[in-house]
Amino acid sequence: MGAVQRIDAVTGQTLWKADSGQAKVLHLTDRHSDVLFVGSEEGNDQSPYYSGFQAFDLDTGEPVWSKPLRFRGALNPLMISTEQGLIVSERTTGTGRIRLLDYATGKSLWGKKGKGIKAKGSIVDYDITEAGIILTTGFDSSWNDKGTEYLLYVLDAASG
């Protein structure tokens, strides 16, 4: 089990420490500047990964969400801040899920029962436009000798 810490830059004193699993990515956004979003993984190369996302209050280190979002699979380190919430996805070489998480609760808002929307590959880049959120996904298809394949999605941020 790992932890994230907030350390005073002047004194070096630990202000707070919170359990986070093996934190892989930290994300701050102007949309919620008082919250630190953390993506973490559990497991190793020999066993399946479980990934999760949690939000921590920057002042206290207390979890903002009652429980983290957890899913089976490796973590894609790219998190996307939108007006509607935080977009996260798993790292996959096949079909994965893209989720929109509510900033306040961590609840997944897209897809049937909040399980996210299916997409081939992992998000590799994005742009937020008036037409919607443009996502590029990619996956290595070396098993069929095609190399890396990329796809383009345009999503309505509210509905996915």
One Martini backbone bead per residue (centre of mass of N, CA, C, O) as a GRO file, in nm:
protein
  160
    1MET     BB    1   0.097   0.035   0.022
    2GLY     BB    2   0.040   0.367  -0.040
    3ALA     BB    3   0.121   0.728  -0.054
    4VAL     BB    4   0.021   1.057   0.000
    5GLN     BB    5   0.176   1.388   0.026
    6ARG     BB    6   0.200   1.688   0.216
    7ILE     BB    7   0.454   1.938   0.178
    8ASP     BB    8   0.634   2.180   0.309
    9ALA     BB    9   0.850   2.378   0.124
   10VAL     BB   10   1.001   2.521   0.366
   11THR     BB   11   1.018   2.288   0.611
   12GLY     BB   12   0.935   1.970   0.530
   13GLN     BB   13   0.667   1.923   0.646
   14THR     BB   14   0.415   1.709   0.716
   15LEU     BB   15   0.071   1.770   0.671
   16TRP     BB   16  -0.007   1.498   0.505
   17LYS     BB   17  -0.137   1.150   0.491
   18ALA     BB   18  -0.244   0.913   0.229
   19ASP     BB   19  -0.395   0.650   0.119
   20SER     BB   20  -0.333   0.515  -0.247
   21GLY     BB   21  -0.159   0.320  -0.321
   22GLN     BB   22   0.002   0.312  -0.634
   23ALA     BB   23   0.091   0.598  -0.728
   24LYS     BB   24   0.091   0.738  -1.076
   25VAL     BB   25  -0.118   0.993  -1.062
   26LEU     BB   26  -0.143   1.349  -1.062
   27HIS     BB   27  -0.426   1.589  -1.028
   28LEU     BB   28  -0.484   1.922  -1.128
   29THR     BB   29  -0.750   2.177  -1.114
   30ASP     BB   30  -0.918   2.474  -1.162
   31ARG     BB   31  -1.208   2.361  -1.103
   32HIS     BB   32  -1.050   2.211  -0.832
   33SER     BB   33  -0.806   2.349  -0.634
   34ASP     BB   34  -0.881   2.167  -0.353
   35VAL     BB   35  -0.800   1.908  -0.533
   36LEU     BB   36  -0.665   1.573  -0.542
   37PHE     BB   37  -0.598   1.357  -0.803
   38VAL     BB   38  -0.575   0.990  -0.795
   39GLY     BB   39  -0.382   0.741  -0.953
   40SER     BB   40  -0.389   0.379  -0.913
   41GLU     BB   41  -0.212   0.069  -0.833
   42GLU     BB   42  -0.250  -0.294  -0.822
   43GLY     BB   43   0.019  -0.502  -0.834
   44ASN     BB   44   0.175  -0.694  -1.098
   45ASP     BB   45   0.313  -0.854  -1.371
   46GLN     BB   46   0.188  -1.145  -1.263
   47SER     BB   47  -0.071  -0.978  -1.194
   48PRO     BB   48  -0.347  -0.832  -1.190
   49TYR     BB   49  -0.479  -0.528  -1.223
   50TYR     BB   50  -0.571  -0.256  -1.012
   51SER     BB   51  -0.763   0.035  -1.036
   52GLY     BB   52  -0.771   0.390  -0.923
   53PHE     BB   53  -0.978   0.662  -0.796
   54GLN     BB   54  -0.907   0.968  -0.609
   55ALA     BB   55  -1.002   1.225  -0.374
   56PHE     BB   56  -0.828   1.506  -0.218
   57ASP     BB   57  -0.792   1.722   0.025
   58LEU     BB   58  -0.548   1.964   0.036
   59ASP     BB   59  -0.568   2.052   0.344
   60THR     BB   60  -0.624   1.740   0.487
   61GLY     BB   61  -0.637   1.449   0.310
   62GLU     BB   62  -0.919   1.385   0.270
   63PRO     BB   63  -1.156   1.218   0.135
   64VAL     BB   64  -1.409   1.304  -0.093
   65TRP     BB   65  -1.481   1.022  -0.149
   66SER     BB   66  -1.631   0.743  -0.020
   67LYS     BB   67  -1.515   0.597  -0.286
   68PRO     BB   68  -1.335   0.452  -0.506
   69LEU     BB   69  -1.257   0.397  -0.823
   70ARG     BB   70  -1.275   0.062  -0.953
   71PHE     BB   71  -1.065  -0.155  -1.168
   72ARG     BB   72  -0.976  -0.373  -1.405
   73GLY     BB   73  -0.653  -0.285  -1.466
   74ALA     BB   74  -0.473  -0.054  -1.613
   75LEU     BB   75  -0.341   0.266  -1.605
   76ASN     BB   76  -0.424   0.571  -1.735
   77PRO     BB   77  -0.257   0.880  -1.688
   78LEU     BB   78  -0.491   1.023  -1.830
   79MET     BB   79  -0.650   1.329  -1.738
   80ILE     BB   80  -0.971   1.502  -1.789
   81SER     BB   81  -1.083   1.828  -1.770
   82THR     BB   82  -1.419   1.925  -1.719
   83GLU     BB   83  -1.715   2.063  -1.649
   84GLN     BB   84  -1.854   1.771  -1.579
   85GLY     BB   85  -1.559   1.630  -1.535
   86LEU     BB   86  -1.358   1.337  -1.506
   87ILE     BB   87  -1.153   1.182  -1.738
   88VAL     BB   88  -1.116   0.823  -1.764
   89SER     BB   89  -0.886   0.537  -1.814
   90GLU     BB   90  -0.763   0.258  -1.945
   91ARG     BB   91  -0.508   0.033  -2.016
   92THR     BB   92  -0.516  -0.099  -2.355
   93THR     BB   93  -0.532  -0.350  -2.637
   94GLY     BB   94  -0.841  -0.311  -2.648
   95THR     BB   95  -1.129  -0.295  -2.488
   96GLY     BB   96  -1.251  -0.018  -2.315
   97ARG     BB   97  -1.302   0.246  -2.071
   98ILE     BB   98  -1.488   0.549  -2.043
   99ARG     BB   99  -1.494   0.798  -1.783
  100LEU     BB  100  -1.716   1.008  -1.592
  101LEU     BB  101  -1.637   1.202  -1.312
  102ASP     BB  102  -1.755   1.325  -1.037
  103TYR     BB  103  -1.611   1.558  -0.843
  104ALA     BB  104  -1.776   1.511  -0.564
  105THR     BB  105  -1.820   1.164  -0.581
  106GLY     BB  106  -1.700   0.967  -0.830
  107LYS     BB  107  -1.918   0.915  -1.013
  108SER     BB  108  -2.019   0.740  -1.284
  109LEU     BB  109  -2.191   0.888  -1.578
  110TRP     BB  110  -2.131   0.682  -1.795
  111GLY     BB  111  -2.331   0.464  -1.904
  112LYS     BB  112  -2.432   0.174  -1.800
  113LYS     BB  113  -2.434   0.206  -1.470
  114GLY     BB  114  -2.150   0.370  -1.492
  115LYS     BB  115  -1.935   0.187  -1.685
  116GLY     BB  116  -1.914   0.334  -1.936
  117ILE     BB  117  -1.748   0.360  -2.243
  118LYS     BB  118  -1.664   0.215  -2.527
  119ALA     BB  119  -1.317   0.156  -2.639
  120LYS     BB  120  -1.053   0.149  -2.843
  121GLY     BB  121  -0.827   0.158  -2.638
  122SER     BB  122  -0.635   0.435  -2.540
  123ILE     BB  123  -0.586   0.735  -2.434
  124VAL     BB  124  -0.356   0.983  -2.598
  125ASP     BB  125  -0.558   1.223  -2.681
  126TYR     BB  126  -0.688   1.574  -2.676
  127ASP     BB  127  -0.988   1.791  -2.731
  128ILE     BB  128  -1.166   2.090  -2.662
  129THR     BB  129  -1.474   2.167  -2.817
  130GLU     BB  130  -1.771   2.273  -2.946
  131ALA     BB  131  -1.840   1.974  -3.059
  132GLY     BB  132  -1.643   1.846  -2.838
  133ILE     BB  133  -1.470   1.562  -2.751
  134ILE     BB  134  -1.151   1.483  -2.864
  135LEU     BB  135  -1.042   1.148  -2.920
  136THR     BB  136  -0.747   0.954  -2.896
  137THR     BB  137  -0.682   0.621  -2.975
  138GLY     BB  138  -0.469   0.334  -2.878
  139PHE     BB  139  -0.317   0.027  -3.019
  140ASP     BB  140  -0.142  -0.273  -3.009
  141SER     BB  141  -0.137  -0.500  -3.308
  142SER     BB  142   0.107  -0.715  -3.332
  143TRP     BB  143  -0.052  -0.989  -3.344
  144ASN     BB  144  -0.144  -0.883  -3.662
  145ASP     BB  145   0.081  -0.695  -3.802
  146LYS     BB  146  -0.015  -0.362  -3.779
  147GLY     BB  147   0.045  -0.228  -3.531
  148THR     BB  148  -0.049   0.079  -3.459
  149GLU     BB  149  -0.372   0.192  -3.364
  150TYR     BB  150  -0.605   0.458  -3.452
  151LEU     BB  151  -0.864   0.661  -3.302
  152LEU     BB  152  -1.170   0.863  -3.341
  153TYR     BB  153  -1.346   1.073  -3.108
  154VAL     BB  154  -1.674   1.226  -3.056
  155LEU     BB  155  -1.795   1.385  -2.761
  156ASP     BB  156  -2.041   1.426  -2.540
  157ALA     BB  157  -1.994   1.541  -2.222
  158ALA     BB  158  -2.275   1.466  -2.094
  159SER     BB  159  -2.327   1.159  -2.242
  160GLY     BB  160  -2.094   1.013  -2.428
   0.00000   0.00000   0.00000
